[in-house]
Structure formats: C-alpha cells, structure tokens
Amino acid sequence: MQNKLFIYNSMTKKKELFIPLHAPFVGLYLCGPTAYSNAHLGHARPAVTFDLLTRYLLHLGYKVRSVRNITDVGHLEDENAGEGEDRITKKAHQEQLEPMEIVEKYMNTYHKNLEQLNTLPPSIEPRASGHIIEQQELIKEILDKGYAYIVNGSVYFDVLKYNEKYKYGKLSGRVLEDLQSNTRVLDGQEEKKNPFDFALWKKASPEHIMKWPSPWSIGFPGWHLECSTMSTKYLGDVFDIHGGGMDLMFPHHECEIAQSTAAHGKESVRYWMHNNMITINGQKMARSLGNFITLDDLFSGKNKLLTQAYSPMTIRFFILQAHYRSTVDFSNEALQAAEKGLQKLTRAIETLNRLKPSEVSTIDVPKLKEKCYAALDDDLNSPILLSHLFDAVKFINSVVDGSEKINSSSLEALKALFNTFILDILGLKNEAAGTNDEKLTGDLMKIIIQLRQDAKNNKDFPTSDKIRNELNKIGITLKDRKDGVDWEK
RNA sequence: GGUCGGUUAACCGAGUGGCUAGGUAGCGGUCUGCAAAACCGUUUACGGCGGUUCGAAUCCGCCACCGACCUCCA
C-alpha cells in the first residue's frame, strides 16, 4: 500500500508520515461525548474531522477499526468531594429520570445527529459503565507497579512518582514544577498527596446513584480511566491514532498517557490528533459556557441566534471548508456562504452527468487528481481539496458554455474523481436526491417545461412567464441554459 | 501568572521567501424576449514597528490585540 499521508502529531508537534503498526489494519480511538445533553455544533467538528480521516484511510485501502466511547459513568461536577453530584445524575434529577435513561436519550440524539451529518458509525462504541471490571483491572495494575495509592477507599494516581521515571506533561507541554505552583487549590483535596494527582477510583457518597463495588470501596472510576481501558482493550496495548478535541489535551489525554504508560511500561498511542474548536463571537462554543447551538436547532433553524435553518450537509461543508487544526468561527453569514458554495458544488455534479463529450479535451484530469490527493496527504487539508474541486466546477460550467472541451475518457475520469472525493471521502451527499416521488416530479416538470417552451416559441411570453412565476411561488426555479432548461427546488 | 496558538481583503478561510488559493458578497460585461443560472473580467489583504535578504505577508526580534488550556468540556 503506497501512501504519502502525513498527519500532524500533537505529541511531536510535527507532520509525520503515517505508517500503521500492522498495515493494512489501522486502529483509531476517539474520545466521545458525555451523554447528558443534546449534541451541539462543537460536537460536529471532531465527528466530521475524524470521519474524513476514516473515509480517507478506507479509500486508501486500510482496514480501519474505530473505537469511540460513550461516557455514561458521570464525572464529578467539581472536585468538591463531599457534595459531588455528577452531570448525568444532576440532569437525571432535573428531568426526573434514571441516569441511564438520560444517557440513552442523549446517546440516541447524538447518533441521529451524526447520521444526519453523514458520518460513518464507529466499529465499536463501548460505554464506560460496561467496562467497570476492566477499569478496576487497570487500577490494580497501576497499583502493582507502584504508581497509585489508596486513601479512604479512593485510589489516586501518583503523578510525582510517575514523573521520576516517565515525563508527565509531554503532550500538553506542561512541566510538573509549573503545575505545582499553578494548580488551582480546591476543597476536598486533602486526600491527595499532591494537587495534580488524579483519581483512578473514587469512593461514592451514600446519595451517589451511579456506583459499583470494588476492592477499595463502593464507588466509581476516575475521569480519565475509561479511555485508557477501552482503547487498549479493543485496539491493543499500542495502537495507531488517538483523536479528540484540543480541549481534551490537558488533563484528559495527559492522564490517559500516564495511566497506560504506568500500567504497560510504554506509550499506547503512536499518533495524537486534535481538532480545534468552533468559536462563536470569538469564544469557544461549549456546553459549560452556555453559548452553544445544538445540531437539532441548526437543522431546524429554531434558535434566536439563527436567521435560517442549515442542512446537515451545509454544516458538514462549513466544517470541511476550514482546516481541522484551525478555529472556525460561527456566524450566519459564514453558514450562508457555505450553503451557497455547497449548492454550486452539487449543481456541478448534476451538470457533469449531463455533459456531452467532444473529441478533444482541455482538462488534465490525472493532474487534478494528483493535486486532490496531495491536499489530503498534507494533514487532511480539506479546504485546499475543495479549492481544487471548485476549479473543476468552473471547468465543468465552461464546457457547458462552450469555452472548454472534454472528451469521453476525461469525462468518465472526472466523474469518477468527483464521486471519489466529494461523495466517498468528503462525505458530502446530495440531500435532494433519492426520494420515490423524484421521478414523477421530474417527468411532470418535463411536461411543464415543454409547455412553456411551446409558449415561448409562439412568442406568448405572458403564458411562459406565468408558468415560470407560478413555479417560483411554490419554490421551483427554472434555469434556461444553452443546452436546455433546468429546474431546481 | 504559566503553557500554547492566532491576527490575511466586505465576510468565511487556505497558503507561502519571488508564481491569481477557494467560497460568499460587490461591481462591470457576455448570454437571454426578460429574469435566474452560468461564464468572463474586476475592486478592497496579509495587526504595528524594526531586522535578515536581491526580494518577506511568509524567517528573526520587540510591541499591541484576541483566543485556548491550566476545573468538566468536542
């Protein structure tokens, strides 16, 4: 398998040639959501980013096993040990539901939204609550190796001890001494040897709902443990790619590294990939900041921040228009521009399928193809890929206008290229296509268009205009092209 | 305060030591009975100040502003 895919490794801060450990297999682990409220635009970013990665790897011929967790154990609201009510439990109280009902409810909408965004489902989607035993096994291993200690039924990771042999903070560029002086002092930390130590197992207070028996206490696993456990369980002690949002680098991924390294004596992840944030008014969109727009709202337009609804593919295109390591700022203007741009692209696909070949060709499809691959190989540069595709759009439209020509072999090659890059890899599907009524509508439209043509031929413009205007009223636009009349809803 | 990143035209957003990114919007034109679409042409750029260089928006330094992380977060 010849591959020139370079990906930016957050660990080394360099673009590196991607070489899987056991080609043609690729192991990919992604940090999924905590299921306690509706998915928002921010969640769409990693979903689309790593869907692009998965699709491209599949296209290159790799067999990808992707694992994305669902956090359903509930993390503490804060470190205030006494009254720690986790987010899922809190929501469960608010909505008067069982914690697992909350998880189920929001997991379902998450899945629905991601399907709308045309992302491929992960190969395995493990839940933290289903891996309590494995998490406890990992804690035991870490305890055996001497990198954790037990206090009052809770188990904490000994960061200082770990740092003696391995380096803590590698990924996020943090130095332990700085952490020592800068870690915020919180209540309920007196159990820990050091404030930067983190919990592997937490003893539950009596009112805590989500808890499990363990050798140390009735309690629940620590925040970072599930990813260490489930990634290595399904992908092996060492696996290829770990992805997630940049905001997870510290402490989540840092702690994951510490846990896995402490237990296995080596690092588990070969390539770390982090997507940047979606901002709104220049600030990160986050549940905790309350400045988020849910995906359901975006798709329906029902949100005071929105001037209109945006289709899932518009959102997908919007995300793909920026490189995944840049922040992307939300605005209605930007989304409207994305909508128009996507429309231009989809129209060109339809035009392409209608194109009549000539003897000569003024396009170099192999060269275009090469450029498209080069863009993706350069750390998944989707905006550059799109710019190349838009060059092709311009060419396609010019063929219709007669200023460019394409022969049949180039035409087939171009169709294949569009199919590969737009549908298969970028995952931009035609949202209008596919319903059963489509054909009937198409046939009816042909008749109507012919009637209008007859009127025009008779110079009966009032009638032809009437047809066009009435169609306009029900949302159908007619477009008189050189090669015939086209219409769209 | 510490660590890291950003500042590109009306908006979004790439890239780069010398070569028009792209999308959206605007303007002018072609086509059309008219319109829409399409096509062609075109207007606003690289935060500020220095330095390196034949040449810098791109490399270096300083400054300003913005953001992320340091607490759960995609």
PDB file of N, CA, C and O in Angstrom, chain A residues 288-357:
ATOM      1  N   SER A 288     -20.490  24.186  28.822  1.00  0.00           N
ATOM      2  CA  SER A 288     -20.300  24.837  30.113  1.00  0.00           C
ATOM      3  C   SER A 288     -20.408  26.348  30.011  1.00  0.00           C
ATOM      4  O   SER A 288     -20.731  27.015  30.990  1.00  0.00           O
ATOM      5  N   LEU A 289     -20.144  26.906  28.822  1.00  0.00           N
ATOM      6  CA  LEU A 289     -20.238  28.356  28.672  1.00  0.00           C
ATOM      7  C   LEU A 289     -21.655  28.791  28.285  1.00  0.00           C
ATOM      8  O   LEU A 289     -21.980  29.970  28.297  1.00  0.00           O
ATOM      9  N   GLY A 290     -22.473  27.831  27.902  1.00  0.00           N
ATOM     10  CA  GLY A 290     -23.859  28.145  27.568  1.00  0.00           C
ATOM     11  C   GLY A 290     -24.030  28.898  26.261  1.00  0.00           C
ATOM     12  O   GLY A 290     -25.098  29.429  25.981  1.00  0.00           O
ATOM     13  N   ASN A 291     -22.998  28.958  25.444  1.00  0.00           N
ATOM     14  CA  ASN A 291     -23.092  29.731  24.189  1.00  0.00           C
ATOM     15  C   ASN A 291     -23.190  28.796  22.985  1.00  0.00           C
ATOM     16  O   ASN A 291     -22.732  29.123  21.905  1.00  0.00           O
ATOM     17  N   PHE A 292     -23.783  27.647  23.212  1.00  0.00           N
ATOM     18  CA  PHE A 292     -23.789  26.654  22.139  1.00  0.00           C
ATOM     19  C   PHE A 292     -25.117  26.662  21.383  1.00  0.00           C
ATOM     20  O   PHE A 292     -26.130  27.141  21.866  1.00  0.00           O
ATOM     21  N   ILE A 293     -25.068  26.147  20.177  1.00  0.00           N
ATOM     22  CA  ILE A 293     -26.258  25.936  19.369  1.00  0.00           C
ATOM     23  C   ILE A 293     -26.325  24.449  19.069  1.00  0.00           C
ATOM     24  O   ILE A 293     -25.361  23.886  18.536  1.00  0.00           O
ATOM     25  N   THR A 294     -27.416  23.815  19.416  1.00  0.00           N
ATOM     26  CA  THR A 294     -27.489  22.372  19.202  1.00  0.00           C
ATOM     27  C   THR A 294     -27.642  22.081  17.715  1.00  0.00           C
ATOM     28  O   THR A 294     -28.092  22.922  16.929  1.00  0.00           O
ATOM     29  N   LEU A 295     -27.284  20.879  17.352  1.00  0.00           N
ATOM     30  CA  LEU A 295     -27.389  20.475  15.952  1.00  0.00           C
ATOM     31  C   LEU A 295     -28.852  20.432  15.521  1.00  0.00           C
ATOM     32  O   LEU A 295     -29.188  20.827  14.407  1.00  0.00           O
ATOM     33  N   ASP A 296     -29.714  19.980  16.420  1.00  0.00           N
ATOM     34  CA  ASP A 296     -31.141  19.980  16.097  1.00  0.00           C
ATOM     35  C   ASP A 296     -31.622  21.397  15.771  1.00  0.00           C
ATOM     36  O   ASP A 296     -32.396  21.603  14.839  1.00  0.00           O
ATOM     37  N   ASP A 297     -31.155  22.355  16.550  1.00  0.00           N
ATOM     38  CA  ASP A 297     -31.516  23.760  16.303  1.00  0.00           C
ATOM     39  C   ASP A 297     -31.010  24.226  14.940  1.00  0.00           C
ATOM     40  O   ASP A 297     -31.728  24.899  14.192  1.00  0.00           O
ATOM     41  N   LEU A 298     -29.786  23.887  14.627  1.00  0.00           N
ATOM     42  CA  LEU A 298     -29.208  24.296  13.352  1.00  0.00           C
ATOM     43  C   LEU A 298     -29.998  23.723  12.182  1.00  0.00           C
ATOM     44  O   LEU A 298     -30.274  24.413  11.207  1.00  0.00           O
ATOM     45  N   PHE A 299     -30.366  22.448  12.316  1.00  0.00           N
ATOM     46  CA  PHE A 299     -31.070  21.784  11.223  1.00  0.00           C
ATOM     47  C   PHE A 299     -32.503  22.308  11.072  1.00  0.00           C
ATOM     48  O   PHE A 299     -33.080  22.255   9.992  1.00  0.00           O
ATOM     49  N   SER A 300     -33.070  22.793  12.183  1.00  0.00           N
ATOM     50  CA  SER A 300     -34.452  23.273  12.125  1.00  0.00           C
ATOM     51  C   SER A 300     -34.537  24.798  12.054  1.00  0.00           C
ATOM     52  O   SER A 300     -35.572  25.347  11.691  1.00  0.00           O
ATOM     53  N   GLY A 301     -33.459  25.476  12.401  1.00  0.00           N
ATOM     54  CA  GLY A 301     -33.462  26.933  12.405  1.00  0.00           C
ATOM     55  C   GLY A 301     -34.105  27.548  13.636  1.00  0.00           C
ATOM     56  O   GLY A 301     -34.248  28.762  13.732  1.00  0.00           O
ATOM     57  N   LYS A 302     -34.491  26.682  14.566  1.00  0.00           N
ATOM     58  CA  LYS A 302     -35.203  27.189  15.744  1.00  0.00           C
ATOM     59  C   LYS A 302     -34.257  27.603  16.855  1.00  0.00           C
ATOM     60  O   LYS A 302     -34.025  26.871  17.808  1.00  0.00           O
ATOM     61  N   ASN A 303     -33.680  28.758  16.679  1.00  0.00           N
ATOM     62  CA  ASN A 303     -32.790  29.291  17.695  1.00  0.00           C
ATOM     63  C   ASN A 303     -32.652  30.776  17.398  1.00  0.00           C
ATOM     64  O   ASN A 303     -32.503  31.159  16.237  1.00  0.00           O
ATOM     65  N   LYS A 304     -32.711  31.573  18.427  1.00  0.00           N
ATOM     66  CA  LYS A 304     -32.731  33.020  18.182  1.00  0.00           C
ATOM     67  C   LYS A 304     -31.433  33.529  17.541  1.00  0.00           C
ATOM     68  O   LYS A 304     -31.408  34.608  16.962  1.00  0.00           O
ATOM     69  N   LEU A 305     -30.370  32.736  17.632  1.00  0.00           N
ATOM     70  CA  LEU A 305     -29.115  33.149  17.006  1.00  0.00           C
ATOM     71  C   LEU A 305     -29.085  32.855  15.514  1.00  0.00           C
ATOM     72  O   LEU A 305     -28.187  33.296  14.804  1.00  0.00           O
ATOM     73  N   LEU A 306     -30.090  32.114  15.050  1.00  0.00           N
ATOM     74  CA  LEU A 306     -30.084  31.696  13.657  1.00  0.00           C
ATOM     75  C   LEU A 306     -31.098  32.476  12.839  1.00  0.00           C
ATOM     76  O   LEU A 306     -32.227  32.677  13.263  1.00  0.00           O
ATOM     77  N   THR A 307     -30.667  32.915  11.647  1.00  0.00           N
ATOM     78  CA  THR A 307     -31.606  33.608  10.774  1.00  0.00           C
ATOM     79  C   THR A 307     -32.335  32.629   9.861  1.00  0.00           C
ATOM     80  O   THR A 307     -33.281  32.991   9.189  1.00  0.00           O
ATOM     81  N   GLN A 308     -31.857  31.387   9.807  1.00  0.00           N
ATOM     82  CA  GLN A 308     -32.489  30.382   8.970  1.00  0.00           C
ATOM     83  C   GLN A 308     -32.011  29.004   9.407  1.00  0.00           C
ATOM     84  O   GLN A 308     -31.109  28.883  10.234  1.00  0.00           O
ATOM     85  N   ALA A 309     -32.605  27.958   8.835  1.00  0.00           N
ATOM     86  CA  ALA A 309     -32.145  26.603   9.097  1.00  0.00           C
ATOM     87  C   ALA A 309     -30.983  26.280   8.162  1.00  0.00           C
ATOM     88  O   ALA A 309     -30.897  26.821   7.070  1.00  0.00           O
ATOM     89  N   TYR A 310     -30.100  25.420   8.620  1.00  0.00           N
ATOM     90  CA  TYR A 310     -28.988  24.971   7.790  1.00  0.00           C
ATOM     91  C   TYR A 310     -29.010  23.451   7.726  1.00  0.00           C
ATOM     92  O   TYR A 310     -29.157  22.795   8.744  1.00  0.00           O
ATOM     93  N   SER A 311     -28.889  22.935   6.515  1.00  0.00           N
ATOM     94  CA  SER A 311     -28.974  21.491   6.360  1.00  0.00           C
ATOM     95  C   SER A 311     -27.712  20.822   6.911  1.00  0.00           C
ATOM     96  O   SER A 311     -26.664  21.449   7.026  1.00  0.00           O
ATOM     97  N   PRO A 312     -27.831  19.552   7.273  1.00  0.00           N
ATOM     98  CA  PRO A 312     -26.654  18.835   7.789  1.00  0.00           C
ATOM     99  C   PRO A 312     -25.451  18.912   6.845  1.00  0.00           C
ATOM    100  O   PRO A 312     -24.320  19.085   7.302  1.00  0.00           O
ATOM    101  N   MET A 313     -25.705  18.837   5.548  1.00  0.00           N
ATOM    102  CA  MET A 313     -24.579  18.894   4.612  1.00  0.00           C
ATOM    103  C   MET A 313     -23.950  20.278   4.561  1.00  0.00           C
ATOM    104  O   MET A 313     -22.756  20.421   4.300  1.00  0.00           O
ATOM    105  N   THR A 314     -24.763  21.308   4.795  1.00  0.00           N
ATOM    106  CA  THR A 314     -24.204  22.659   4.882  1.00  0.00           C
ATOM    107  C   THR A 314     -23.251  22.746   6.068  1.00  0.00           C
ATOM    108  O   THR A 314     -22.163  23.312   5.971  1.00  0.00           O
ATOM    109  N   ILE A 315     -23.658  22.163   7.183  1.00  0.00           N
ATOM    110  CA  ILE A 315     -22.809  22.168   8.377  1.00  0.00           C
ATOM    111  C   ILE A 315     -21.530  21.391   8.105  1.00  0.00           C
ATOM    112  O   ILE A 315     -20.424  21.813   8.454  1.00  0.00           O
ATOM    113  N   ARG A 316     -21.688  20.252   7.444  1.00  0.00           N
ATOM    114  CA  ARG A 316     -20.526  19.424   7.127  1.00  0.00           C
ATOM    115  C   ARG A 316     -19.562  20.191   6.217  1.00  0.00           C
ATOM    116  O   ARG A 316     -18.358  20.236   6.465  1.00  0.00           O
ATOM    117  N   PHE A 317     -20.117  20.817   5.200  1.00  0.00           N
ATOM    118  CA  PHE A 317     -19.307  21.598   4.264  1.00  0.00           C
ATOM    119  C   PHE A 317     -18.612  22.759   4.986  1.00  0.00           C
ATOM    120  O   PHE A 317     -17.431  23.027   4.775  1.00  0.00           O
ATOM    121  N   PHE A 318     -19.355  23.411   5.835  1.00  0.00           N
ATOM    122  CA  PHE A 318     -18.841  24.536   6.631  1.00  0.00           C
ATOM    123  C   PHE A 318     -17.608  24.100   7.432  1.00  0.00           C
ATOM    124  O   PHE A 318     -16.596  24.798   7.479  1.00  0.00           O
ATOM    125  N   ILE A 319     -17.695  22.932   8.031  1.00  0.00           N
ATOM    126  CA  ILE A 319     -16.585  22.424   8.832  1.00  0.00           C
ATOM    127  C   ILE A 319     -15.410  22.041   7.932  1.00  0.00           C
ATOM    128  O   ILE A 319     -14.255  22.314   8.249  1.00  0.00           O
ATOM    129  N   LEU A 320     -15.723  21.436   6.793  1.00  0.00           N
ATOM    130  CA  LEU A 320     -14.655  20.985   5.891  1.00  0.00           C
ATOM    131  C   LEU A 320     -13.962  22.145   5.188  1.00  0.00           C
ATOM    132  O   LEU A 320     -12.858  21.996   4.682  1.00  0.00           O
ATOM    133  N   GLN A 321     -14.613  23.296   5.156  1.00  0.00           N
ATOM    134  CA  GLN A 321     -14.032  24.463   4.491  1.00  0.00           C
ATOM    135  C   GLN A 321     -12.863  25.039   5.268  1.00  0.00           C
ATOM    136  O   GLN A 321     -12.098  25.832   4.734  1.00  0.00           O
ATOM    137  N   ALA A 322     -12.756  24.659   6.523  1.00  0.00           N
ATOM    138  CA  ALA A 322     -11.622  25.110   7.325  1.00  0.00           C
ATOM    139  C   ALA A 322     -10.749  23.900   7.634  1.00  0.00           C
ATOM    140  O   ALA A 322     -11.223  22.778   7.664  1.00  0.00           O
ATOM    141  N   HIS A 323      -9.487  24.141   7.860  1.00  0.00           N
ATOM    142  CA  HIS A 323      -8.612  23.043   8.247  1.00  0.00           C
ATOM    143  C   HIS A 323      -8.909  22.656   9.691  1.00  0.00           C
ATOM    144  O   HIS A 323      -9.215  23.508  10.506  1.00  0.00           O
ATOM    145  N   TYR A 324      -8.801  21.368   9.992  1.00  0.00           N
ATOM    146  CA  TYR A 324      -9.285  20.911  11.302  1.00  0.00           C
ATOM    147  C   TYR A 324      -8.489  21.441  12.475  1.00  0.00           C
ATOM    148  O   TYR A 324      -8.983  21.443  13.610  1.00  0.00           O
ATOM    149  N   ARG A 325      -7.265  21.911  12.213  1.00  0.00           N
ATOM    150  CA  ARG A 325      -6.483  22.427  13.344  1.00  0.00           C
ATOM    151  C   ARG A 325      -6.636  23.933  13.521  1.00  0.00           C
ATOM    152  O   ARG A 325      -5.983  24.529  14.373  1.00  0.00           O
ATOM    153  N   SER A 326      -7.479  24.568  12.707  1.00  0.00           N
ATOM    154  CA  SER A 326      -7.757  25.991  12.911  1.00  0.00           C
ATOM    155  C   SER A 326      -9.083  26.135  13.642  1.00  0.00           C
ATOM    156  O   SER A 326      -9.959  25.290  13.500  1.00  0.00           O
ATOM    157  N   THR A 327      -9.199  27.223  14.358  1.00  0.00           N
ATOM    158  CA  THR A 327     -10.519  27.503  14.917  1.00  0.00           C
ATOM    159  C   THR A 327     -11.415  27.943  13.763  1.00  0.00           C
ATOM    160  O   THR A 327     -10.941  28.448  12.751  1.00  0.00           O
ATOM    161  N   VAL A 328     -12.692  27.724  13.920  1.00  0.00           N
ATOM    162  CA  VAL A 328     -13.611  28.192  12.893  1.00  0.00           C
ATOM    163  C   VAL A 328     -14.732  28.928  13.621  1.00  0.00           C
ATOM    164  O   VAL A 328     -15.219  28.471  14.652  1.00  0.00           O
ATOM    165  N   ASP A 329     -15.024  30.112  13.113  1.00  0.00           N
ATOM    166  CA  ASP A 329     -15.958  30.964  13.828  1.00  0.00           C
ATOM    167  C   ASP A 329     -17.355  30.847  13.235  1.00  0.00           C
ATOM    168  O   ASP A 329     -17.542  30.986  12.025  1.00  0.00           O
ATOM    169  N   PHE A 330     -18.309  30.608  14.102  1.00  0.00           N
ATOM    170  CA  PHE A 330     -19.694  30.509  13.674  1.00  0.00           C
ATOM    171  C   PHE A 330     -20.279  31.887  13.378  1.00  0.00           C
ATOM    172  O   PHE A 330     -20.059  32.838  14.124  1.00  0.00           O
ATOM    173  N   SER A 331     -21.006  31.982  12.273  1.00  0.00           N
ATOM    174  CA  SER A 331     -21.857  33.150  12.047  1.00  0.00           C
ATOM    175  C   SER A 331     -22.865  32.773  10.969  1.00  0.00           C
ATOM    176  O   SER A 331     -22.612  31.875  10.165  1.00  0.00           O
ATOM    177  N   ASN A 332     -23.978  33.430  10.953  1.00  0.00           N
ATOM    178  CA  ASN A 332     -24.974  33.154   9.926  1.00  0.00           C
ATOM    179  C   ASN A 332     -24.419  33.439   8.539  1.00  0.00           C
ATOM    180  O   ASN A 332     -24.653  32.700   7.599  1.00  0.00           O
ATOM    181  N   GLU A 333     -23.635  34.511   8.457  1.00  0.00           N
ATOM    182  CA  GLU A 333     -23.033  34.877   7.179  1.00  0.00           C
ATOM    183  C   GLU A 333     -22.157  33.761   6.638  1.00  0.00           C
ATOM    184  O   GLU A 333     -22.241  33.391   5.466  1.00  0.00           O
ATOM    185  N   ALA A 334     -21.316  33.221   7.518  1.00  0.00           N
ATOM    186  CA  ALA A 334     -20.397  32.163   7.098  1.00  0.00           C
ATOM    187  C   ALA A 334     -21.171  30.919   6.678  1.00  0.00           C
ATOM    188  O   ALA A 334     -20.825  30.260   5.697  1.00  0.00           O
ATOM    189  N   LEU A 335     -22.238  30.608   7.421  1.00  0.00           N
ATOM    190  CA  LEU A 335     -23.021  29.424   7.084  1.00  0.00           C
ATOM    191  C   LEU A 335     -23.781  29.613   5.775  1.00  0.00           C
ATOM    192  O   LEU A 335     -23.924  28.678   4.989  1.00  0.00           O
ATOM    193  N   GLN A 336     -24.261  30.831   5.556  1.00  0.00           N
ATOM    194  CA  GLN A 336     -24.961  31.089   4.297  1.00  0.00           C
ATOM    195  C   GLN A 336     -24.010  30.974   3.118  1.00  0.00           C
ATOM    196  O   GLN A 336     -24.372  30.441   2.069  1.00  0.00           O
ATOM    197  N   ALA A 337     -22.795  31.461   3.322  1.00  0.00           N
ATOM    198  CA  ALA A 337     -21.786  31.335   2.268  1.00  0.00           C
ATOM    199  C   ALA A 337     -21.493  29.858   1.998  1.00  0.00           C
ATOM    200  O   ALA A 337     -21.339  29.440   0.846  1.00  0.00           O
ATOM    201  N   ALA A 338     -21.435  29.085   3.068  1.00  0.00           N
ATOM    202  CA  ALA A 338     -21.186  27.647   2.926  1.00  0.00           C
ATOM    203  C   ALA A 338     -22.330  26.987   2.164  1.00  0.00           C
ATOM    204  O   ALA A 338     -22.119  26.148   1.287  1.00  0.00           O
ATOM    205  N   GLU A 339     -23.532  27.405   2.485  1.00  0.00           N
ATOM    206  CA  GLU A 339     -24.705  26.835   1.823  1.00  0.00           C
ATOM    207  C   GLU A 339     -24.656  27.084   0.316  1.00  0.00           C
ATOM    208  O   GLU A 339     -24.868  26.178  -0.494  1.00  0.00           O
ATOM    209  N   LYS A 340     -24.328  28.315  -0.052  1.00  0.00           N
ATOM    210  CA  LYS A 340     -24.229  28.670  -1.473  1.00  0.00           C
ATOM    211  C   LYS A 340     -23.102  27.896  -2.143  1.00  0.00           C
ATOM    212  O   LYS A 340     -23.246  27.422  -3.272  1.00  0.00           O
ATOM    213  N   GLY A 341     -21.995  27.825  -1.467  1.00  0.00           N
ATOM    214  CA  GLY A 341     -20.842  27.125  -2.029  1.00  0.00           C
ATOM    215  C   GLY A 341     -21.153  25.663  -2.286  1.00  0.00           C
ATOM    216  O   GLY A 341     -20.836  25.115  -3.339  1.00  0.00           O
ATOM    217  N   LEU A 342     -21.786  25.046  -1.306  1.00  0.00           N
ATOM    218  CA  LEU A 342     -22.148  23.637  -1.440  1.00  0.00           C
ATOM    219  C   LEU A 342     -23.116  23.444  -2.601  1.00  0.00           C
ATOM    220  O   LEU A 342     -23.005  22.497  -3.381  1.00  0.00           O
ATOM    221  N   GLN A 343     -24.035  24.381  -2.719  1.00  0.00           N
ATOM    222  CA  GLN A 343     -25.019  24.336  -3.805  1.00  0.00           C
ATOM    223  C   GLN A 343     -24.327  24.362  -5.166  1.00  0.00           C
ATOM    224  O   GLN A 343     -24.663  23.595  -6.062  1.00  0.00           O
ATOM    225  N   LYS A 344     -23.330  25.220  -5.263  1.00  0.00           N
ATOM    226  CA  LYS A 344     -22.572  25.339  -6.501  1.00  0.00           C
ATOM    227  C   LYS A 344     -21.904  24.010  -6.843  1.00  0.00           C
ATOM    228  O   LYS A 344     -21.887  23.569  -7.987  1.00  0.00           O
ATOM    229  N   LEU A 345     -21.377  23.376  -5.807  1.00  0.00           N
ATOM    230  CA  LEU A 345     -20.685  22.107  -5.993  1.00  0.00           C
ATOM    231  C   LEU A 345     -21.663  21.005  -6.415  1.00  0.00           C
ATOM    232  O   LEU A 345     -21.392  20.246  -7.344  1.00  0.00           O
ATOM    233  N   THR A 346     -22.796  20.932  -5.738  1.00  0.00           N
ATOM    234  CA  THR A 346     -23.762  19.870  -6.064  1.00  0.00           C
ATOM    235  C   THR A 346     -24.356  20.084  -7.449  1.00  0.00           C
ATOM    236  O   THR A 346     -24.585  19.122  -8.173  1.00  0.00           O
ATOM    237  N   ARG A 347     -24.592  21.323  -7.793  1.00  0.00           N
ATOM    238  CA  ARG A 347     -25.102  21.605  -9.135  1.00  0.00           C
ATOM    239  C   ARG A 347     -24.133  21.120 -10.189  1.00  0.00           C
ATOM    240  O   ARG A 347     -24.522  20.579 -11.220  1.00  0.00           O
ATOM    241  N   ALA A 348     -22.853  21.338  -9.912  1.00  0.00           N
ATOM    242  CA  ALA A 348     -21.832  20.950 -10.891  1.00  0.00           C
ATOM    243  C   ALA A 348     -21.828  19.441 -11.095  1.00  0.00           C
ATOM    244  O   ALA A 348     -21.572  18.963 -12.192  1.00  0.00           O
ATOM    245  N   ILE A 349     -22.126  18.699 -10.029  1.00  0.00           N
ATOM    246  CA  ILE A 349     -22.177  17.234 -10.170  1.00  0.00           C
ATOM    247  C   ILE A 349     -23.290  16.871 -11.138  1.00  0.00           C
ATOM    248  O   ILE A 349     -23.114  16.027 -12.024  1.00  0.00           O
ATOM    249  N   GLU A 350     -24.432  17.520 -10.990  1.00  0.00           N
ATOM    250  CA  GLU A 350     -25.551  17.254 -11.900  1.00  0.00           C
ATOM    251  C   GLU A 350     -25.183  17.654 -13.332  1.00  0.00           C
ATOM    252  O   GLU A 350     -25.470  16.924 -14.281  1.00  0.00           O
ATOM    253  N   THR A 351     -24.570  18.817 -13.457  1.00  0.00           N
ATOM    254  CA  THR A 351     -24.151  19.270 -14.777  1.00  0.00           C
ATOM    255  C   THR A 351     -23.183  18.282 -15.409  1.00  0.00           C
ATOM    256  O   THR A 351     -23.282  17.957 -16.589  1.00  0.00           O
ATOM    257  N   LEU A 352     -22.272  17.806 -14.591  1.00  0.00           N
ATOM    258  CA  LEU A 352     -21.251  16.863 -15.072  1.00  0.00           C
ATOM    259  C   LEU A 352     -21.906  15.630 -15.692  1.00  0.00           C
ATOM    260  O   LEU A 352     -21.465  15.134 -16.723  1.00  0.00           O
ATOM    261  N   ASN A 353     -22.961  15.149 -15.063  1.00  0.00           N
ATOM    262  CA  ASN A 353     -23.626  13.946 -15.552  1.00  0.00           C
ATOM    263  C   ASN A 353     -24.369  14.174 -16.867  1.00  0.00           C
ATOM    264  O   ASN A 353     -24.811  13.227 -17.498  1.00  0.00           O
ATOM    265  N   ARG A 354     -24.534  15.433 -17.225  1.00  0.00           N
ATOM    266  CA  ARG A 354     -25.252  15.765 -18.458  1.00  0.00           C
ATOM    267  C   ARG A 354     -24.315  16.150 -19.593  1.00  0.00           C
ATOM    268  O   ARG A 354     -24.750  16.351 -20.717  1.00  0.00           O
ATOM    269  N   LEU A 355     -23.040  16.296 -19.247  1.00  0.00           N
ATOM    270  CA  LEU A 355     -22.078  16.848 -20.192  1.00  0.00           C
ATOM    271  C   LEU A 355     -21.930  15.977 -21.445  1.00  0.00           C
ATOM    272  O   LEU A 355     -21.913  14.756 -21.357  1.00  0.00           O
ATOM    273  N   LYS A 356     -21.855  16.648 -22.582  1.00  0.00           N
ATOM    274  CA  LYS A 356     -21.671  15.900 -23.830  1.00  0.00           C
ATOM    275  C   LYS A 356     -20.198  15.940 -24.229  1.00  0.00           C
ATOM    276  O   LYS A 356     -19.631  17.015 -24.384  1.00  0.00           O
ATOM    277  N   PRO A 357     -19.598  14.784 -24.435  1.00  0.00           N
ATOM    278  CA  PRO A 357     -18.162  14.755 -24.754  1.00  0.00           C
ATOM    279  C   PRO A 357     -17.868  15.209 -26.174  1.00  0.00           C
ATOM    280  O   PRO A 357     -18.680  15.038 -27.071  1.00  0.00           O
TER     281      PRO A 357
END
